[in-house]
Amino acid sequence: MSYQVLARKWRPRAFGELVGQEHVVTALSNALTRGRLHHAYLLTGTRGVGKTTLARILAKSLNCERGVSATPCGECSACRDIDGGRFVDLLELDAASNTGVENMREILDNARYAPTSGRYKVYLIDEVHMLSKGAFNSMLKTLEEPPEHVKFVLATTDPQKIPVTVLSRCLQFNLTPLPRALIAERLAQILRAENIVFDEAALPLLAAGARGSLRDALSLLDQTIAYGGGEVREAGVRSMLGVVDRGYLHRIVDALIASDGSALLAEADALAAAGYAFAAALDELASLFHRVAVVQAVPGAPGGDDAERIADYASRMSPESVQLAYQIVVQGRTDLAIAPDEATGFSMTLLRLLAFEPMTEGEPAPPSRGEAASTTRASATPVRAAPAPPVSSVDRHVTTIRAASSTTVAAATPAGADTPKLVLPEAAADWPAFVSKLRLNGMAAQIAAQSELKSVRGNALSLAIPATHKHLADKAYADKLKVALEAATGRKLLLAFEIGENNDGSPAAIARREREEARTASEAAFRNEPFVRDLVARFDATVRVETIEPAVREAPLPSSTRQETR
Ligand SMILES: [Zn+2]
């Protein structure tokens, strides 16, 4: 017995067998039952959603020897001839290969004559948007007043290209891509009917691969059966479709959350070694981020068999980061085609995921990835934990692109009564470290950051303020610092200010110097990175130095201090 491909064997032969497209089926069935059929239909929709199938069922409904109805018998010679594709009064025409006026005239001339064996002549013109302007024009007259015995079914994947004059003479139905669940269900039915052994888990994969087209799903199913030696196994489908094992994706997201660049790149290598296509990996990654976003928006939304992990990611990534990650991955998928090679394009996308984080306005910055990882270890820390020291060459020049004004961090807690008391520094060099321990905010932070310690004698502190910031020595501000210092040390203090020329020893000046050094180092490292060198050489690109921010920062200073030093 010869093997008949499933797509042909299981092509629906009655309206009741059609999967999906209920709105069209209902409209056509009602029209047939009431004998109020329009003379021209336009079916739109992507390939494989059932346009031709619908047209054939309609032709049977009109020509069945047992009468016009929505339930043709399927047994009479007219029904069988239509199913077999040999019914003379069903004229199937592919507009893609018959675009000219001459063709159309010939066909329409023929329409005047009565049907040969059936009740109606049914013209099925597929890909009708491909017709030339002349062909469309010659069609208009017939479309407007067709002979009683003629019905037109026009089908197209691109209704935008059809002239309005034609559109207005047709009843239009839009056929939608089939939902995955519906496709999977249909595949299961067919497999059971065919007595083919299958894994349930394989069907959603096939349904996803078919992208809304049942015909494609059935072709894939045929391939899978051939591939699996008569069985449909999940592993077989995964490797046939190149669906990436979820373990890789999970490890990629884990590395991302941990800001672990070397683990991220190692995973890219592992993917390549396992023979997966990078495009498929990016598709899967985008779909993973989509699921995370769904869970964030609708907690408790079904998340599939790795729902727990998805929920975990949803709690550890900010919604903005997830949106950005999705965007980067989808863009990376497009860029893959123009990347020097797919592996480069893929690892570049992973690096982008690592490098960029969303901007937030006004609000305290969401915990960035590195911090999220470290705060799980030391969650009691009230201020942002400093990112872990670099562990790999990639981490070293991770750049954080962020507007200068967006680093306003939540006000740090001032030292309170139950905080252990601090000891006043004795040397000027200890002043910056002491200030950072104070966790100051507002004006007190500004003045402390610009001050250099001159001397401590008993309860008397002498501080120097640069001339450029002498307004800070105003008593109102100075008192704020005094109150904070007294609270932190538990001592009554006397503060005196002198105005100096420059303050190399102030926390702000030190932070500025360190920032400059770190920036120079990151810039050099960034410029030396092979893909950056490649970019610069290839596109004559310039590195926008101002966007490079060192991943390794000085110990956290009070937020306002940071702003001041920019
Ligand atoms: Zn029949």
XYZ file of C-alpha atoms and ligand atoms in Angstrom, residues 60-61 63-67 71-80, ligand 1:
18
model
C -19.084 20.432 -3.311
C -21.887 22.089 -1.376
C -22.641 20.764 -6.875
C -23.447 17.721 -4.755
C -25.906 15.585 -6.676
C -28.095 15.354 -3.588
C -28.755 19.080 -3.634
C -23.399 19.136 4.175
C -22.455 17.663 0.806
C -22.644 13.872 0.750
C -19.031 13.233 -0.219
C -20.091 10.066 -2.052
C -21.714 11.139 -5.330
C -19.583 11.464 -8.420
C -19.539 15.272 -8.214
C -18.295 15.186 -4.593
C -15.726 12.508 -5.355
Zn -22.396 14.653 -3.169
